[in-house]
Amino acid sequence: MTKSRDITITEVALRDGSHAIGHQYTLEQVTAVSKALDEANVPYIEVSHGDGLGGSSQQFGTSLTDEMKLIEAAVSVSKQAKVAVLLLPGVGTMKDLRQAADIGAKMARVATHVTEADVSPQHINLAKELGMETVGFLMMSHMAPVAKLVEQAKLMESYGADTVYVVDSAGALLPYEVRERIRAMRQELTVNIGFHGHNNLSLAMANTLVAIEEGATRIDGSIRCLGAGAGNTQTEVLIAVLERMGLNTGVDLYKMMDLAENIVAPILKKPQEIAKDSLVMGYAGVYSSFLLHAQRAAKQFDIDSRDILIELGKRKVVGGQEDMIIDVASEIAKRQKIVNA
Ligand SMILES: C[C@H](O)CC(=O)C(=O)O
Ligand SMILES: [Mn+2]
């Protein structure tokens, strides 16, 4: 019998990693990765467009494959794993959530900007009615002071979330900032606490361990770092580290290493690394999902992508404001033309 898990992992490469590959997952890739994750005993596998259900659009990026087909495929090969979906109210609809539940998704992660939890009760309630496990996902957690974050987390708890996550969308949080956030939430909430990191400042693992030290038991990872920006906490590495610490995830390390090497690495166009743009995202506190958008805009306007990202950070642009990337790029290009004239 498997010993109960000390830490429960949600593998997010098939959702967060969608950003890194321009939402081009094929049915074959999602089937192969999900099957191997299930065989490795990963308890939760998140599958959706990178921006959650309903994200496929000009604004966020069009999916190659209908996400419902991807979810269906993941469900069909998961014997023990539960398939999770992400939903941003206003991007995904109640209808999307119903459809995902109908085809077998068992967990709904309702994501809002860290100060906007009050847009989530309808979706959390519907997920509960549909018999799904529910997670409140507070994105861009670095942008709110601790007291505000706790207030918003308590709102999500009051709406019925079984777990509330601190989401370091920009990979900008420093370990002491994760510590104070998780500690305060642990003191004020009775539900599970989760942590979702991004590795833009090479701190995803350190931040995850600090979160666990402070009482987070639900942790996200992306295998081979296949997530937005520089990727998330690398799942197979995390499993090895936690095993060394005597913490049980129930996940088979060898199977995860084989999956990372043989199936996931070939999906990546190039190995995940902290390159200049992802580093700037962590430094300037910019949403990791903006990476490819900013790089495309830089090319279009023949400017440095770092200038766009720094400006987006200054303006505190958040998820859903992807159209601002082009505006900012065009302004920088105009300014530079005037200076160089
Ligand atoms: C929609 C975002 O990609 C959700 C997420 O993973 C994050 O904020 O980080
Ligand atoms: Mn993320």
CSV table of C-alpha atoms and ligand atoms in Angstrom, one decimal:
chain,number,residue,atom,x,y,z
A,1,MET,CA,0.0,0.0,0.0
A,2,THR,CA,1.3,3.5,-0.8
A,3,LYS,CA,2.2,5.5,2.3
A,4,SER,CA,0.0,8.6,2.5
A,5,ARG,CA,1.6,11.6,0.8
A,6,ASP,CA,3.2,14.3,2.9
A,7,ILE,CA,3.2,16.7,-0.1
A,8,THR,CA,0.7,16.5,-2.9
A,9,ILE,CA,2.1,17.4,-6.3
A,10,THR,CA,0.1,18.9,-9.2
A,11,GLU,CA,2.0,18.6,-12.4
A,12,VAL,CA,1.4,21.7,-14.5
A,13,ALA,CA,3.5,21.2,-17.7
A,14,LEU,CA,0.4,20.3,-19.7
A,15,ARG,CA,-1.2,23.7,-18.8
A,16,ASP,CA,1.5,26.2,-17.7
A,17,GLY,CA,3.9,24.6,-20.3
A,18,SER,CA,1.4,25.5,-23.0
A,19,HIS,CA,2.7,29.1,-22.8
A,20,ALA,CA,6.2,27.9,-23.5
A,21,ILE,CA,5.2,26.2,-26.7
A,22,GLY,CA,2.8,28.8,-28.0
A,23,HIS,CA,-0.2,26.6,-27.0
A,24,GLN,CA,0.7,24.0,-29.7
A,25,TYR,CA,0.2,20.7,-27.7
A,26,THR,CA,-0.9,17.8,-29.8
A,27,LEU,CA,-3.2,15.0,-28.7
A,28,GLU,CA,-0.3,12.5,-28.9
A,29,GLN,CA,1.9,14.6,-26.7
A,30,VAL,CA,-0.7,15.1,-24.0
A,31,THR,CA,-1.7,11.5,-24.1
A,32,ALA,CA,1.9,10.3,-23.8
A,33,VAL,CA,2.8,12.7,-21.0
A,34,SER,CA,-0.4,12.1,-19.0
A,35,LYS,CA,0.0,8.3,-19.3
A,36,ALA,CA,3.5,8.4,-18.0
A,37,LEU,CA,2.6,10.8,-15.2
A,38,ASP,CA,-0.2,8.5,-14.1
A,39,GLU,CA,2.2,5.5,-14.2
A,40,ALA,CA,4.6,7.5,-12.1
A,41,ASN,CA,1.8,8.0,-9.5
A,42,VAL,CA,1.5,11.8,-9.9
A,43,PRO,CA,-1.8,12.6,-8.1
A,44,TYR,CA,-3.0,15.6,-10.2
A,45,ILE,CA,-2.3,16.5,-13.8
A,46,GLU,CA,-3.4,20.0,-14.9
A,47,VAL,CA,-4.5,20.2,-18.6
A,48,SER,CA,-5.9,23.4,-20.2
A,49,HIS,CA,-4.9,26.2,-22.5
A,50,GLY,CA,-2.0,28.1,-20.7
A,51,ASP,CA,-4.5,30.8,-19.7
A,52,GLY,CA,-7.0,28.3,-18.6
A,53,LEU,CA,-10.3,27.1,-20.0
A,54,GLY,CA,-11.4,29.3,-22.9
A,55,GLY,CA,-8.0,30.9,-23.3
A,56,SER,CA,-7.6,30.0,-26.9
A,57,SER,CA,-7.9,33.4,-28.6
A,58,GLN,CA,-6.0,36.1,-30.5
A,59,GLN,CA,-5.4,37.9,-27.2
A,60,PHE,CA,-3.8,34.9,-25.4
A,61,GLY,CA,-2.7,32.7,-28.3
A,62,THR,CA,-4.7,30.1,-30.3
A,63,SER,CA,-4.5,26.5,-29.3
A,64,LEU,CA,-3.5,23.9,-31.9
A,65,THR,CA,-5.8,21.4,-30.4
A,66,ASP,CA,-9.2,21.9,-28.7
A,67,GLU,CA,-8.4,21.8,-24.9
A,68,MET,CA,-11.5,19.7,-24.2
A,69,LYS,CA,-10.0,17.0,-26.5
A,70,LEU,CA,-6.7,17.3,-24.6
A,71,ILE,CA,-8.5,17.0,-21.3
A,72,GLU,CA,-10.5,14.0,-22.5
A,73,ALA,CA,-7.2,12.3,-23.7
A,74,ALA,CA,-5.6,12.9,-20.3
A,75,VAL,CA,-8.6,11.5,-18.5
A,76,SER,CA,-8.7,8.5,-20.7
A,77,VAL,CA,-5.2,7.3,-19.8
A,78,SER,CA,-5.3,8.3,-16.1
A,79,LYS,CA,-6.0,5.3,-13.9
A,80,GLN,CA,-5.2,6.9,-10.5
A,81,ALA,CA,-4.3,10.5,-11.4
A,82,LYS,CA,-7.0,13.2,-11.3
A,83,VAL,CA,-7.1,15.7,-14.1
A,84,ALA,CA,-7.3,19.3,-13.0
A,85,VAL,CA,-8.3,22.4,-15.1
A,86,LEU,CA,-7.5,26.0,-14.5
A,87,LEU,CA,-10.1,28.7,-15.0
A,88,LEU,CA,-9.8,32.5,-14.9
A,89,PRO,CA,-13.3,33.9,-14.4
A,90,GLY,CA,-14.0,36.1,-17.4
A,91,VAL,CA,-11.8,34.0,-19.7
A,92,GLY,CA,-13.3,30.7,-18.9
A,93,THR,CA,-17.1,30.4,-18.5
A,94,MET,CA,-19.5,28.3,-16.4
A,95,LYS,CA,-20.2,26.4,-19.6
A,96,ASP,CA,-16.5,25.5,-20.1
A,97,LEU,CA,-16.3,24.3,-16.5
A,98,ARG,CA,-19.4,22.1,-16.9
A,99,GLN,CA,-18.0,20.6,-20.1
A,100,ALA,CA,-14.6,19.9,-18.4
A,101,ALA,CA,-16.4,18.2,-15.5
A,102,ASP,CA,-18.6,16.2,-17.9
A,103,ILE,CA,-15.5,14.8,-19.6
A,104,GLY,CA,-13.9,13.8,-16.3
A,105,ALA,CA,-11.9,16.7,-14.9
A,106,LYS,CA,-12.0,16.3,-11.1
A,107,MET,CA,-10.3,19.5,-9.8
A,108,ALA,CA,-11.0,23.1,-10.7
A,109,ARG,CA,-8.4,25.7,-10.0
A,110,VAL,CA,-10.0,29.1,-10.1
A,111,ALA,CA,-7.4,31.8,-10.7
A,112,THR,CA,-7.7,35.5,-10.0
A,113,HIS,CA,-5.3,38.4,-9.7
A,114,VAL,CA,-4.1,38.5,-6.1
A,115,THR,CA,-6.4,41.5,-5.2
A,116,GLU,CA,-9.5,40.2,-7.1
A,117,ALA,CA,-10.6,37.1,-5.3
A,118,ASP,CA,-14.2,38.5,-5.2
A,119,VAL,CA,-14.7,37.5,-8.9
A,120,SER,CA,-14.3,33.8,-8.0
A,121,PRO,CA,-17.3,32.7,-5.8
A,122,GLN,CA,-19.6,31.7,-8.7
A,123,HIS,CA,-17.0,29.5,-10.3
A,124,ILE,CA,-15.9,28.0,-7.0
A,125,ASN,CA,-19.5,27.2,-6.1
A,126,LEU,CA,-20.2,25.7,-9.5
A,127,ALA,CA,-17.1,23.5,-9.2
A,128,LYS,CA,-18.4,22.3,-5.8
A,129,GLU,CA,-21.8,21.6,-7.2
A,130,LEU,CA,-20.2,19.6,-10.0
A,131,GLY,CA,-18.4,17.5,-7.3
A,132,MET,CA,-15.0,18.9,-8.1
A,133,GLU,CA,-12.2,19.6,-5.7
A,134,THR,CA,-11.6,23.3,-5.7
A,135,VAL,CA,-8.6,25.5,-5.5
A,136,GLY,CA,-8.3,29.3,-5.2
A,137,PHE,CA,-5.2,30.4,-7.2
A,138,LEU,CA,-4.0,33.9,-6.2
A,139,MET,CA,-1.9,35.0,-9.1
A,140,MET,CA,0.9,37.7,-9.0
A,141,SER,CA,1.1,37.2,-5.3
A,142,HIS,CA,4.2,39.5,-5.1
A,143,MET,CA,2.0,42.5,-6.0
A,144,ALA,CA,0.1,42.5,-2.7
A,145,PRO,CA,1.2,43.1,0.8
A,146,VAL,CA,0.9,40.1,3.2
A,147,ALA,CA,-2.3,41.4,4.9
A,148,LYS,CA,-4.0,41.9,1.6
A,149,LEU,CA,-3.0,38.4,0.4
A,150,VAL,CA,-4.4,36.9,3.6
A,151,GLU,CA,-7.6,38.8,3.2
A,152,GLN,CA,-8.1,37.6,-0.3
A,153,ALA,CA,-7.2,34.0,0.6
A,154,LYS,CA,-9.8,34.1,3.4
A,155,LEU,CA,-12.4,35.2,0.8
A,156,MET,CA,-11.6,32.2,-1.3
A,157,GLU,CA,-11.8,29.9,1.7
A,158,SER,CA,-15.1,31.5,2.6
A,159,TYR,CA,-16.4,30.7,-1.0
A,160,GLY,CA,-15.6,27.0,-0.4
A,161,ALA,CA,-12.1,26.6,-1.8
A,162,ASP,CA,-10.5,23.4,-0.4
A,163,THR,CA,-7.0,24.8,-1.0
A,164,VAL,CA,-5.7,28.3,-1.6
A,165,TYR,CA,-2.4,28.9,-3.5
A,166,VAL,CA,0.2,31.6,-3.3
A,167,VAL,CA,1.1,31.9,-7.0
A,168,ASP,CA,4.4,33.5,-7.8
A,169,SER,CA,3.4,34.2,-11.5
A,170,ALA,CA,6.4,36.4,-12.1
A,171,GLY,CA,8.9,34.3,-10.3
A,172,ALA,CA,9.6,37.6,-8.4
A,173,LEU,CA,9.2,36.5,-4.8
A,174,LEU,CA,12.3,36.2,-2.6
A,175,PRO,CA,12.4,33.3,0.0
A,176,TYR,CA,11.7,35.6,3.0
A,177,GLU,CA,8.6,37.0,1.1
A,178,VAL,CA,7.3,33.5,0.5
A,179,ARG,CA,7.9,32.6,4.2
A,180,GLU,CA,6.0,35.6,5.5
A,181,ARG,CA,3.1,35.0,3.1
A,182,ILE,CA,2.7,31.3,3.7
A,183,ARG,CA,3.2,31.7,7.5
A,184,ALA,CA,0.5,34.4,7.7
A,185,MET,CA,-1.9,32.3,5.6
A,186,ARG,CA,-1.2,29.2,7.7
A,187,GLN,CA,-2.1,31.2,10.8
A,188,GLU,CA,-5.4,32.5,9.4
A,189,LEU,CA,-6.7,29.7,7.2
A,190,THR,CA,-7.9,26.2,8.0
A,191,VAL,CA,-7.9,24.9,4.4
A,192,ASN,CA,-4.8,23.5,2.6
A,193,ILE,CA,-2.2,26.0,1.5
A,194,GLY,CA,-0.4,25.6,-1.9
A,195,PHE,CA,2.5,27.2,-3.6
A,196,HIS,CA,3.2,27.6,-7.4
A,197,GLY,CA,6.6,29.1,-8.3
A,198,HIS,CA,8.4,30.3,-11.4
A,199,ASN,CA,12.1,30.0,-11.8
A,200,ASN,CA,12.9,33.3,-13.3
A,201,LEU,CA,15.3,34.3,-10.5
A,202,SER,CA,16.4,30.7,-10.0
A,203,LEU,CA,14.4,30.6,-6.7
A,204,ALA,CA,11.6,28.3,-7.5
A,205,MET,CA,13.1,25.3,-5.6
A,206,ALA,CA,14.2,27.4,-2.6
A,207,ASN,CA,10.8,29.2,-2.5
A,208,THR,CA,9.0,25.9,-2.7
A,209,LEU,CA,11.0,24.5,0.2
A,210,VAL,CA,10.4,27.6,2.3
A,211,ALA,CA,6.7,27.3,1.5
A,212,ILE,CA,6.7,23.6,2.7
A,213,GLU,CA,8.6,24.6,5.8
A,214,GLU,CA,5.8,27.0,6.6
A,215,GLY,CA,3.1,24.5,6.1
A,216,ALA,CA,2.2,24.4,2.4
A,217,THR,CA,1.3,20.9,1.4
A,218,ARG,CA,0.0,21.4,-2.1
A,219,ILE,CA,2.9,22.1,-4.5
A,220,ASP,CA,3.0,22.7,-8.3
A,221,GLY,CA,5.8,21.6,-10.5
A,222,SER,CA,6.5,21.3,-14.2
A,223,ILE,CA,8.5,18.4,-15.4
A,224,ARG,CA,11.8,19.5,-17.2
A,225,CYS,CA,10.7,23.0,-16.2
A,226,LEU,CA,8.2,23.1,-19.0
A,227,GLY,CA,6.3,26.1,-17.8
A,228,ALA,CA,6.0,29.8,-18.6
A,229,GLY,CA,9.0,32.1,-18.3
A,230,ALA,CA,11.9,30.0,-17.0
A,231,GLY,CA,9.4,27.3,-16.0
A,232,ASN,CA,8.2,26.2,-12.6
A,233,THR,CA,9.8,24.3,-9.8
A,234,GLN,CA,11.2,21.3,-11.8
A,235,THR,CA,9.0,18.4,-10.7
A,236,GLU,CA,11.4,15.5,-10.9
A,237,VAL,CA,14.1,17.5,-9.1
A,238,LEU,CA,11.6,18.4,-6.4
A,239,ILE,CA,10.6,14.8,-5.9
A,240,ALA,CA,14.3,13.9,-5.4
A,241,VAL,CA,14.9,16.8,-3.0
A,242,LEU,CA,11.8,15.9,-0.9
A,243,GLU,CA,12.8,12.3,-0.8
A,244,ARG,CA,16.2,13.4,0.6
A,245,MET,CA,14.3,15.4,3.2
A,246,GLY,CA,12.3,12.3,4.2
A,247,LEU,CA,9.0,13.8,2.7
A,248,ASN,CA,6.9,11.4,0.7
A,249,THR,CA,5.2,12.5,-2.5
A,250,GLY,CA,4.2,9.0,-3.6
A,251,VAL,CA,5.7,9.8,-7.0
A,252,ASP,CA,8.2,7.4,-8.6
A,253,LEU,CA,11.5,9.3,-9.2
A,254,TYR,CA,13.0,7.0,-11.9
A,255,LYS,CA,9.8,7.0,-13.9
A,256,MET,CA,9.7,10.9,-13.8
A,257,MET,CA,13.3,11.1,-14.9
A,258,ASP,CA,12.6,8.8,-17.8
A,259,LEU,CA,9.5,10.8,-18.8
A,260,ALA,CA,11.5,14.1,-18.6
A,261,GLU,CA,14.3,12.7,-20.7
A,262,ASN,CA,12.5,10.7,-23.3
A,263,ILE,CA,9.1,12.4,-23.8
A,264,VAL,CA,9.1,15.9,-22.4
A,265,ALA,CA,12.6,17.1,-23.5
A,266,PRO,CA,11.8,16.5,-27.2
A,267,ILE,CA,8.6,18.7,-26.8
A,268,LEU,CA,10.7,21.7,-25.9
A,269,LYS,CA,12.0,23.7,-28.8
A,270,LYS,CA,15.1,24.4,-26.8
A,271,PRO,CA,16.0,23.4,-23.2
A,272,GLN,CA,14.5,25.6,-20.5
A,273,GLU,CA,17.0,28.0,-19.1
A,274,ILE,CA,17.1,31.3,-17.4
A,275,ALA,CA,17.8,33.6,-20.3
A,276,LYS,CA,17.8,37.4,-20.3
A,277,ASP,CA,14.1,37.8,-20.8
A,278,SER,CA,12.9,35.4,-18.1
A,279,LEU,CA,15.5,36.9,-15.8
A,280,VAL,CA,14.1,40.4,-16.4
A,281,MET,CA,10.6,39.0,-15.7
A,282,GLY,CA,11.6,37.9,-12.2
A,283,TYR,CA,13.6,41.1,-11.7
A,284,ALA,CA,10.8,43.4,-12.8
A,285,GLY,CA,7.9,41.4,-11.5
A,286,VAL,CA,6.3,40.6,-14.9
A,287,TYR,CA,3.8,37.8,-15.5
A,288,SER,CA,5.7,34.8,-16.9
A,289,SER,CA,3.1,34.2,-19.5
A,290,PHE,CA,4.0,37.4,-21.3
A,291,LEU,CA,7.4,36.0,-22.4
A,292,LEU,CA,6.6,34.9,-26.0
A,293,HIS,CA,4.2,37.9,-26.5
A,294,ALA,CA,7.0,40.3,-25.5
A,295,GLN,CA,9.6,38.6,-27.7
A,296,ARG,CA,7.3,38.7,-30.7
A,297,ALA,CA,6.5,42.4,-30.1
A,298,ALA,CA,10.3,43.2,-29.8
A,299,LYS,CA,10.9,41.6,-33.2
A,300,GLN,CA,7.9,43.4,-34.8
A,301,PHE,CA,9.1,46.8,-33.6
A,302,ASP,CA,12.8,46.0,-33.7
A,303,ILE,CA,13.5,46.9,-30.1
A,304,ASP,CA,15.0,45.1,-27.1
A,305,SER,CA,12.5,42.8,-25.4
A,306,ARG,CA,13.9,43.7,-22.0
A,307,ASP,CA,12.9,47.3,-22.5
A,308,ILE,CA,9.3,46.1,-23.0
A,309,LEU,CA,9.4,43.9,-20.0
A,310,ILE,CA,10.8,46.5,-17.7
A,311,GLU,CA,8.1,49.0,-18.8
A,312,LEU,CA,5.4,46.4,-18.3
A,313,GLY,CA,6.7,45.8,-14.8
A,314,LYS,CA,6.7,49.6,-14.1
A,315,ARG,CA,3.1,49.9,-15.2
A,316,LYS,CA,2.1,46.8,-13.1
A,317,VAL,CA,0.4,45.2,-16.1
A,318,VAL,CA,-1.3,41.9,-15.1
A,319,GLY,CA,-2.7,38.8,-16.8
A,320,GLY,CA,-5.5,39.7,-19.2
A,321,GLN,CA,-3.7,42.9,-20.4
A,322,GLU,CA,-1.7,41.2,-23.1
A,323,ASP,CA,-2.8,43.9,-25.6
A,324,MET,CA,-0.7,46.3,-23.5
A,325,ILE,CA,2.4,44.6,-24.7
A,326,ILE,CA,2.0,45.9,-28.2
A,327,ASP,CA,1.0,49.3,-27.0
A,328,VAL,CA,4.2,49.5,-24.8
A,329,ALA,CA,6.4,48.2,-27.7
A,330,SER,CA,5.0,50.7,-30.1
A,331,GLU,CA,5.5,53.6,-27.7
A,332,ILE,CA,9.1,52.5,-27.0
A,333,ALA,CA,9.8,52.2,-30.8
A,334,LYS,CA,8.4,55.7,-31.4
A,335,ARG,CA,10.4,57.2,-28.6
A,336,GLN,CA,13.6,55.6,-29.9
A,337,LYS,CA,12.9,56.8,-33.4
A,338,ILE,CA,12.6,60.4,-32.1
A,339,VAL,CA,15.9,60.1,-30.1
A,340,ASN,CA,17.7,58.6,-33.1
A,341,ALA,CA,16.4,61.1,-35.6
B,1,LIG,C1,-2.9,31.9,-16.3
B,1,LIG,C2,-1.5,31.8,-15.6
B,1,LIG,O1,-0.6,31.3,-16.5
B,1,LIG,C3,-1.6,31.1,-14.3
B,1,LIG,C4,-0.3,30.7,-13.7
B,1,LIG,O2,0.2,29.6,-13.9
B,1,LIG,C5,0.5,31.8,-13.1
B,1,LIG,O3,-0.1,32.9,-12.8
B,1,LIG,O4,1.6,31.5,-12.7
B,2,MN,MN,2.4,29.6,-13.7
